[in-house]
Short mmCIF file of C-alpha atoms in Angstrom, two decimals:
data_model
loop_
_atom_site.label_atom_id
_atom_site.label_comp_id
_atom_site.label_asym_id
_atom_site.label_seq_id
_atom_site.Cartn_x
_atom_site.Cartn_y
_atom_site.Cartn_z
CA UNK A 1 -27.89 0.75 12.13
CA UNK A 2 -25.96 3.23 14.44
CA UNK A 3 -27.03 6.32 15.44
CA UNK A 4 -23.91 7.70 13.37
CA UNK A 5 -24.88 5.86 10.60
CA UNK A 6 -28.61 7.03 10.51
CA UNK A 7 -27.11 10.77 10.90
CA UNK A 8 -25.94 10.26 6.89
CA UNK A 9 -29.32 8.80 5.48
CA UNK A 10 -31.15 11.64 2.98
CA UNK A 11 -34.38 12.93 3.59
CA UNK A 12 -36.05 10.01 1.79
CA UNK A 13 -33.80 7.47 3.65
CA UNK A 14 -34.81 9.04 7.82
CA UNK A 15 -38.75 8.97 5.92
CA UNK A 16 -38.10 5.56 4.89
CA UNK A 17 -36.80 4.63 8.35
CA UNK A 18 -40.30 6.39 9.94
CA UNK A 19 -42.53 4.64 7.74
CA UNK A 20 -41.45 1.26 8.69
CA UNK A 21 -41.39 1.30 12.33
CA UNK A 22 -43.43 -1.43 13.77
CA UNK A 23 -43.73 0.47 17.24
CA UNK A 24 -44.49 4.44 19.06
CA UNK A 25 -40.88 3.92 20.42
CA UNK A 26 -39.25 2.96 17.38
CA UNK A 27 -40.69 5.93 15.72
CA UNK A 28 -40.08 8.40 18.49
CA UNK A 29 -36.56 7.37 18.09
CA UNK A 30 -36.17 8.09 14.42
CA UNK A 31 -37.92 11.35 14.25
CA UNK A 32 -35.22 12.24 17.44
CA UNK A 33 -32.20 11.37 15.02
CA UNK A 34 -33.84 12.92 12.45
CA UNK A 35 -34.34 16.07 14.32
CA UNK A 36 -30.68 15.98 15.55
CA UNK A 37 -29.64 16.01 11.88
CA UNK A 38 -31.70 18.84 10.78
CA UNK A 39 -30.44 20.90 13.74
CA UNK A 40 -26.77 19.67 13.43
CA UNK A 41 -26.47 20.57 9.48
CA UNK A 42 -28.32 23.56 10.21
CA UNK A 43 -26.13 24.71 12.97
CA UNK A 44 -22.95 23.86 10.82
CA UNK A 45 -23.88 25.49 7.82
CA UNK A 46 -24.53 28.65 9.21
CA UNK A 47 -21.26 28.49 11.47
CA UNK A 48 -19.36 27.24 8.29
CA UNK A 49 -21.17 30.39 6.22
CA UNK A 50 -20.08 32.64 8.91
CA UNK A 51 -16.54 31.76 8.73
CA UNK A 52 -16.69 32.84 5.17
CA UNK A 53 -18.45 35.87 5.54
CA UNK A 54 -15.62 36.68 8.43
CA UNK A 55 -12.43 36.35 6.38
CA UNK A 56 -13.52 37.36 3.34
CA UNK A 57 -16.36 39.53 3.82
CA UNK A 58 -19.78 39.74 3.79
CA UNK A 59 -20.03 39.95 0.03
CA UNK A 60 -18.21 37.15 -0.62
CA UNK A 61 -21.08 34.86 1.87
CA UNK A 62 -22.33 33.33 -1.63
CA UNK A 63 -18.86 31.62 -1.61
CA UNK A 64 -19.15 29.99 1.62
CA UNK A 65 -22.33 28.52 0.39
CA UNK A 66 -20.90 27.13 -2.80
CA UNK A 67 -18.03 25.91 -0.95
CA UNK A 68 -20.40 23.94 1.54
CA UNK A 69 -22.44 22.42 -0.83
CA UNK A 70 -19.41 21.44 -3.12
CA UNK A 71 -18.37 19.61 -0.02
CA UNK A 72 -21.31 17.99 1.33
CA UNK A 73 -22.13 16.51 -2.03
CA UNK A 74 -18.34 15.39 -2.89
CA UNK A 75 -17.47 13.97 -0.14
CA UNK A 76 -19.96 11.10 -1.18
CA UNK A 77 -21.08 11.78 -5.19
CA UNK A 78 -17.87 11.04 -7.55
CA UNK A 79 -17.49 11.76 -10.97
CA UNK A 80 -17.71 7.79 -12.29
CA UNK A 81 -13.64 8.15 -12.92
CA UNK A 82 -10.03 7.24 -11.49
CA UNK A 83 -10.01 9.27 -8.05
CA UNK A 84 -6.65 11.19 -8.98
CA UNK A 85 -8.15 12.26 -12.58
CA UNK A 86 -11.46 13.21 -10.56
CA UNK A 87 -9.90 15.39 -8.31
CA UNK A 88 -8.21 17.43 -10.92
CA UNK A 89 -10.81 17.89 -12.66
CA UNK A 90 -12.50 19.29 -9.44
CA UNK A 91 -9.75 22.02 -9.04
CA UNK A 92 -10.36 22.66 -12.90
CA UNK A 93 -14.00 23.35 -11.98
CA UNK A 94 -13.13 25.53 -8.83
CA UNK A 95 -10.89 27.86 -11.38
CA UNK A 96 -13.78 27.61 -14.20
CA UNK A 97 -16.36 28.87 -11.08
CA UNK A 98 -13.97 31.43 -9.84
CA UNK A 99 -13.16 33.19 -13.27
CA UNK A 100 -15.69 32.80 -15.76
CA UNK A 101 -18.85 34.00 -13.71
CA UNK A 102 -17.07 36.82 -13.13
CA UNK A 103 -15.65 37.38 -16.63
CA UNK A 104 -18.62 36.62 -18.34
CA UNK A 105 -20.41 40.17 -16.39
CA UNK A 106 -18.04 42.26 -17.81
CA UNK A 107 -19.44 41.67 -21.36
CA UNK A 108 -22.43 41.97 -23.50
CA UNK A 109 -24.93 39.79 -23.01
CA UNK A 110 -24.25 38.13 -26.01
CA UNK A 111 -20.48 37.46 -25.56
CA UNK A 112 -21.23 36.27 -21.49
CA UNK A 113 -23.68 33.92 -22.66
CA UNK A 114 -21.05 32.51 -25.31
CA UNK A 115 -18.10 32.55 -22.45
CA UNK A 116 -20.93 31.04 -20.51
CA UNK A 117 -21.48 27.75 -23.05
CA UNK A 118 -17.66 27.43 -22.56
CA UNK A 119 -17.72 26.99 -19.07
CA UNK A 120 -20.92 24.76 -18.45
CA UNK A 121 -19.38 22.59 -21.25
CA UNK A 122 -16.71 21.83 -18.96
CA UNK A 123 -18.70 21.36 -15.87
CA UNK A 124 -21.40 19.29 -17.69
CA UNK A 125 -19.24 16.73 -19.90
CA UNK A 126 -17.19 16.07 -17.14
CA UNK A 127 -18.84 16.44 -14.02
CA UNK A 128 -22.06 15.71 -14.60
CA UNK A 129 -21.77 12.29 -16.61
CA UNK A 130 -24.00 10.50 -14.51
CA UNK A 131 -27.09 12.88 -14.42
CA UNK A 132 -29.60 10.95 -11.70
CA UNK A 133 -26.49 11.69 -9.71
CA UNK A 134 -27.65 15.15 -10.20
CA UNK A 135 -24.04 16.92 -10.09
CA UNK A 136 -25.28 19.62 -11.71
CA UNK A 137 -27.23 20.59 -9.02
CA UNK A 138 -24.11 21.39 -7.37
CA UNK A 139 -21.80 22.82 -9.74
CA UNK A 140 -24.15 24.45 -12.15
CA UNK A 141 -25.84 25.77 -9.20
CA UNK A 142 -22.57 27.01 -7.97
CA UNK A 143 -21.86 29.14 -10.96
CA UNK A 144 -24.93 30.63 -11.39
CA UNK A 145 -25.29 31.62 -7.41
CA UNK A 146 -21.54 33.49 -8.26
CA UNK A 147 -22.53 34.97 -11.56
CA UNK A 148 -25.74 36.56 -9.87
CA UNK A 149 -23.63 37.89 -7.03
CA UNK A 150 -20.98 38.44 -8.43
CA UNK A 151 -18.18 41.51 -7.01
CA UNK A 152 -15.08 43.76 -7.95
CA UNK A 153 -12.11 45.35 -7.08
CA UNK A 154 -10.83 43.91 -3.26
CA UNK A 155 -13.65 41.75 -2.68
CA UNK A 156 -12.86 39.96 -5.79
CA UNK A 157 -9.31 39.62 -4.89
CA UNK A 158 -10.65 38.30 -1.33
CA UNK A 159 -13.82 35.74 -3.10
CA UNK A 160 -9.72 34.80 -5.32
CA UNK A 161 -8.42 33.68 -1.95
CA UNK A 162 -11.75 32.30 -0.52
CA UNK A 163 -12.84 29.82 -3.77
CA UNK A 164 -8.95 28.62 -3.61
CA UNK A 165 -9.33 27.39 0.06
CA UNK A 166 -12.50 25.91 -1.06
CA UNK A 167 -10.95 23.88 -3.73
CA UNK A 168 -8.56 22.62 -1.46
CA UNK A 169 -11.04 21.60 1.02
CA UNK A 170 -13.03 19.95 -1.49
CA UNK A 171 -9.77 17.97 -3.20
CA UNK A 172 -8.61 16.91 0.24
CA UNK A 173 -12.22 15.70 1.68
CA UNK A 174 -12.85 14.09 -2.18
CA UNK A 175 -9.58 12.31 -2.57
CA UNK A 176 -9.58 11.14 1.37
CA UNK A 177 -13.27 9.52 0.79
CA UNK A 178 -12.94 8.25 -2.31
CA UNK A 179 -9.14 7.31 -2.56
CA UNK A 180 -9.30 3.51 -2.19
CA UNK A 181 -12.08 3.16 -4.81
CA UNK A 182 -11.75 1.21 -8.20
CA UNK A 183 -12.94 2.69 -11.07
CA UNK A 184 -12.90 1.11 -14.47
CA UNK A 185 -13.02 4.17 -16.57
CA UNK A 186 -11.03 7.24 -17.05
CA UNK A 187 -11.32 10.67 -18.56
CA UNK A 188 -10.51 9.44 -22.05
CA UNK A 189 -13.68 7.14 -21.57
CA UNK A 190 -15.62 10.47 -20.87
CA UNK A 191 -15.03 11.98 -24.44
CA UNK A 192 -15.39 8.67 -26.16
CA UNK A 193 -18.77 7.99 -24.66
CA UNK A 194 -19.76 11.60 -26.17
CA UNK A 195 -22.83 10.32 -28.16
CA UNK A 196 -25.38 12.92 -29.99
CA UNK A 197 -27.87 10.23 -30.23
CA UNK A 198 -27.86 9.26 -26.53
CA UNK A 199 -30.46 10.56 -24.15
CA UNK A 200 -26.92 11.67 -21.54
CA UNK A 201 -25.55 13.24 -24.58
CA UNK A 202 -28.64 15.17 -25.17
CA UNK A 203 -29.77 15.93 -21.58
CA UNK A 204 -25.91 17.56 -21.19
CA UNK A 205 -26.07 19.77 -24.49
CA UNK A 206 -29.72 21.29 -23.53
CA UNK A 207 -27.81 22.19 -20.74
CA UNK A 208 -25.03 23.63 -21.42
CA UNK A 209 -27.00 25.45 -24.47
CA UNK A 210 -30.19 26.55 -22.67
CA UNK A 211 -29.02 27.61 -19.17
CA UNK A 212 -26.60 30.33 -20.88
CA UNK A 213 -29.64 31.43 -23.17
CA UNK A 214 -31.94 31.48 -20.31
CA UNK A 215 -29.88 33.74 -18.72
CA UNK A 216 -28.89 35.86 -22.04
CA UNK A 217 -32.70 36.69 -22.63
CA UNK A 218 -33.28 37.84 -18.88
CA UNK A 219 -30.39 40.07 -19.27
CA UNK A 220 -31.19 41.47 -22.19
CA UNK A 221 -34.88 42.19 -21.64
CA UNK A 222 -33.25 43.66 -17.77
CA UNK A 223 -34.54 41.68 -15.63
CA UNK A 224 -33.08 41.77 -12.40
CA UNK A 225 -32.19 38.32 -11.00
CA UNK A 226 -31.72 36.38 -14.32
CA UNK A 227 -30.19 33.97 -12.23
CA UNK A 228 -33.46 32.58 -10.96
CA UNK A 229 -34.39 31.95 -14.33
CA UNK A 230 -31.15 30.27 -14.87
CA UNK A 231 -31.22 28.26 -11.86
CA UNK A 232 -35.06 27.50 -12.68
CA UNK A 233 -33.87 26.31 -16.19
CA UNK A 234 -31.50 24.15 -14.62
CA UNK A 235 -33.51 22.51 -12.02
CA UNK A 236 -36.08 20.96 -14.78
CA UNK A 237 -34.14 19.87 -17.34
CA UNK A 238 -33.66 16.23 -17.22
CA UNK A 239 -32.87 13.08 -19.31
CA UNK A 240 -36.49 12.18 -20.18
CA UNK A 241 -39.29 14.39 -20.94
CA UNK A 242 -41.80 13.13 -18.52
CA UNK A 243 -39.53 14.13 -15.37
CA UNK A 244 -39.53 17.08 -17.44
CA UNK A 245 -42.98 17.42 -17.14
CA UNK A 246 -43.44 16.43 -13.66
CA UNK A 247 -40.62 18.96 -12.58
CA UNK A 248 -42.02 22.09 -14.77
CA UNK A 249 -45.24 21.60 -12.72
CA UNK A 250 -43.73 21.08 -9.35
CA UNK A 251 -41.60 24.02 -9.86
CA UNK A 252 -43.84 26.52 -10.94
CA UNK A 253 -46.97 25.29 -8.24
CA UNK A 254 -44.29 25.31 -5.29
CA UNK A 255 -42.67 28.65 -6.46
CA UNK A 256 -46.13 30.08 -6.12
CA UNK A 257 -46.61 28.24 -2.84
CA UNK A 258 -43.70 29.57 -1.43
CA UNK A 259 -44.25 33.20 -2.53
CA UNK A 260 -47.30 33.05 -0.96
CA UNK A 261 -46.05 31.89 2.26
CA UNK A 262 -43.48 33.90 2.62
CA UNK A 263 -45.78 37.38 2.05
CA UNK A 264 -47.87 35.82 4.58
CA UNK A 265 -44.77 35.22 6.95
CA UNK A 266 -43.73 38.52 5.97
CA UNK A 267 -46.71 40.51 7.17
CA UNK A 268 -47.25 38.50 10.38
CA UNK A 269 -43.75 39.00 11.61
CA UNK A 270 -41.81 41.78 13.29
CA UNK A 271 -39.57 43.30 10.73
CA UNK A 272 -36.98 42.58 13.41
CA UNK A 273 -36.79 38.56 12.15
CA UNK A 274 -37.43 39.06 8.70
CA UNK A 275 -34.09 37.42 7.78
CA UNK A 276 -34.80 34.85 9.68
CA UNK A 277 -37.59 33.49 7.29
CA UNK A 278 -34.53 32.21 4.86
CA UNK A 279 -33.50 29.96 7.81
CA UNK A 280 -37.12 28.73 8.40
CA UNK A 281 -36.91 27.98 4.54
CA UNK A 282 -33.71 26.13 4.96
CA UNK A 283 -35.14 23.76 7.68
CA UNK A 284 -37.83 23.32 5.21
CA UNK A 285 -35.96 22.27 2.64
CA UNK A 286 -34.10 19.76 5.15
CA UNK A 287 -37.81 17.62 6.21
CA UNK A 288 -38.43 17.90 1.93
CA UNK A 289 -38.13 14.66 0.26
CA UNK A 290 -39.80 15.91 -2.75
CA UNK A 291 -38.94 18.12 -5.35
CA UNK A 292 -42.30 20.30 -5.02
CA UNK A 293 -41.73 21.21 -1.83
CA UNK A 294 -38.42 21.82 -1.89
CA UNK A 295 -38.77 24.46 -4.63
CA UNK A 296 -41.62 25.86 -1.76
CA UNK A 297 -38.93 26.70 1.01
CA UNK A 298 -36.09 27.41 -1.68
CA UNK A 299 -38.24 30.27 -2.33
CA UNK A 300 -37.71 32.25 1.10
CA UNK A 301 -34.06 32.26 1.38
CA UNK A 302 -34.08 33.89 -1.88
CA UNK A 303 -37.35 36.61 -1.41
CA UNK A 304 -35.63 37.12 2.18
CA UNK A 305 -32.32 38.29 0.40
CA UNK A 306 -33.86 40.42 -2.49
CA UNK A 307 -36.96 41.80 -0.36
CA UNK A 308 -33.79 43.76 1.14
CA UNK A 309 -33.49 45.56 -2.07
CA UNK A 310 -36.24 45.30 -4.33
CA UNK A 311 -38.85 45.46 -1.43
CA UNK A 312 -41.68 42.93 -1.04
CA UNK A 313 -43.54 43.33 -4.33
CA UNK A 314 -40.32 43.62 -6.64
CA UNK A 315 -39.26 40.50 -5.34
CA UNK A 316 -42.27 38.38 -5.28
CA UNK A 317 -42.86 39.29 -8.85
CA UNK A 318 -39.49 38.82 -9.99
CA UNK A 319 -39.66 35.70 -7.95
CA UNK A 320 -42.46 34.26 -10.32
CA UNK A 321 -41.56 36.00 -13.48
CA UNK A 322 -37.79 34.45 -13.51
CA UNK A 323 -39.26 31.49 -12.26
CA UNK A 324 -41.94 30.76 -14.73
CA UNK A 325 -39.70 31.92 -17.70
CA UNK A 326 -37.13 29.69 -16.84
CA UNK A 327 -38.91 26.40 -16.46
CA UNK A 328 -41.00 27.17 -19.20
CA UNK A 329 -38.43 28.24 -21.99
CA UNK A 330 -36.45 24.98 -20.56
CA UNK A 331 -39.41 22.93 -21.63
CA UNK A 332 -40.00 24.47 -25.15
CA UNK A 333 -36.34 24.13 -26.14
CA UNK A 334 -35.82 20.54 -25.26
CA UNK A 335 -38.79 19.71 -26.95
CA UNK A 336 -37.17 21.58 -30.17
CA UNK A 337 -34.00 20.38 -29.29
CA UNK A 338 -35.13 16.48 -29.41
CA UNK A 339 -37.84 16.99 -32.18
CA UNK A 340 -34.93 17.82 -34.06
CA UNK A 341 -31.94 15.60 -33.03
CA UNK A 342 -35.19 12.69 -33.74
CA UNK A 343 -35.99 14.24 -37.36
CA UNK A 344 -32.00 14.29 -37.74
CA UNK A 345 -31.68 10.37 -37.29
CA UNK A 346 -34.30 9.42 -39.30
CA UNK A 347 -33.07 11.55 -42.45
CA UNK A 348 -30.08 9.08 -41.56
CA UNK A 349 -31.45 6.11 -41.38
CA UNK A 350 -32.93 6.89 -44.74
CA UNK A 351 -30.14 7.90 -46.32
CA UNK A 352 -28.30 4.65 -44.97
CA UNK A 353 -31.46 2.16 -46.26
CA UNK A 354 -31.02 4.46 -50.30
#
């Protein structure tokens, strides 16, 4: 393997790599590479960030982020189609992040979280087809992160512009890497393979029905932030119910964790560096492997941003509250959601053997 080549493993993959070497030297060598890639994705996320932030202003950052992620994930993850009908659908979902997040905070709570169902039906069904290649992490992430800072007037015109040049980026980079591919299926295979009774069917309705309630009820009991709870909901809702499990405990133990590491970090530190604590949680986040302690260094970029405003307390509690609610309403309505769908076929089956 080449040192290029070891620059693209994952977290698990450079771990893997550690684990197994037979010699000091051999290791030494792959926790170098690793480091390197830690401090050159590091280093090109916050220049790429930047460049956002410069043309289109500072509160339009949130779109450099979604860009970068849409880009580092789609440049290898597809969407299990024919490349051409894939990269449509990619400017589709680029339009359906740039318009209905926004659209969707101009009305009630009631009618966002219906406009809201709309759009993650799009994203989910057919983006997201393949859910252990966890798509959703990107694009439903992506909408929530520019419904919960979302903007008006010029810097909406300006986050127009910026989301456009994303897409394009995103289409070129996707169709480059993934242009000499063969692909059996198409999007009319997409809709046909919609099945109610399959566990993809079902893990793509609970989202695309809970996230948007998740979000409804945080809004309409005002709490600030109801994209955490959103983005919580999200994060732990999964195919089968023991990942479920495993995930709603992971989340909710390494929020904690990571609240109370960052009030530590937060006292202990000048006042000077404070916003430097959401890059130490981003470096974090690149040594994670596992999903617990990636939800522990998630949680300082986001207390370092809304410590700003709500101060350290608001924040930390809204931090756990949004967390907790999320994860935990997730839970309870996919166990409805299945206890029902399961009680539904077997009224059939007995209907069929009258």
């Amino acid at each position: 393997m080449t040192f290029y080549q070891e620059l693209q493993l994952n977290q698990a993959g450079s771990k893997k790599l550690l684990k197994e070497s037979e010699t000091l030297k051999e290791k030494l060598y792959h926790m170098w590479v690793y480091l390197v890639k830690i401090a050159v994705t590091m280093a090109f996320c916050f220049f790429f960030v930047s460049i956002f932030s410069t043309l289109f202003g500072n509160e339009n950052s949130i779109v450099g982020v979604v860009v970068l992620l849409c880009l580092m994930v789609f440049r290898n993850a597809d969407l299990g189609i024919h490349t051409g009908q894939s990269t449509m659908l990619l400017a589709l979902f680029f339009v359906i992040m740039t318009v209905c997040p926004h659209l969707a905070n101009q009305f009630s709570p009631v009618l966002g979280m219906l406009l809201n169902i709309a759009a993650l039906a799009v994203l989910i069904l057919f983006g997201c087809h393949n859910p252990f290649m966890f798509n959703q992490s990107t694009l439903v992430l992506g909408y929530l992160l520019l419904y919960g800072y979302d903007v008006t007037g010029k810097s909406y015109q300006m986050r127009l512009v910026g989301m456009a040049l994303g897409a394009a980026l995103t289409c070129f980079v996707f169709y480059r890497n993934h242009k000499n591919r063969t692909y059996k299926r198409n999007l009319k295979d997409l809709i046909q393979e919609f099945d109610i009774t399959s566990s993809r069917t079902k893990w793509q309705i609970c989202q695309i029905l809970c996230v948007p309630i998740v979000l409804c009820i945080a809004e309409l009991c005002n709490m600030p932030r109801a994209m955490w709870a959103g983005i919580a909901a999200m994060s732990v809702i999964l195919p089968f119910m023991e990942d479920m499990h495993y995930r709603v405990r992971k989340r909710i133990v390494g929020n904690i964790a990571g609240v109370i590491c960052f009030t530590v970090l937060y006292f202990l530190l000048p006042s000077s560096i404070y916003a430097y604590i959401g890059i130490l949680g981003g470096i974090g986040v690149g040594f994670s492997a596992q999903y617990g302690w990636q939800a522990v260094f998630n949680t300082f970029g986001a207390l370092a941003i809304a410590a700003e405003t709500y101060g350290l307390r608001g924040a930390v509690s809204l931090r756990v509250i949004q967390n907790v609610f999320g994860v935990v309403f997730a839970l309870a309505f996919c166990v409805i959601f299945y206890w029902f769908m399961s009680k539904k076929k077997e009224s059939e089956v007995t209907v069929h053997a009258e």
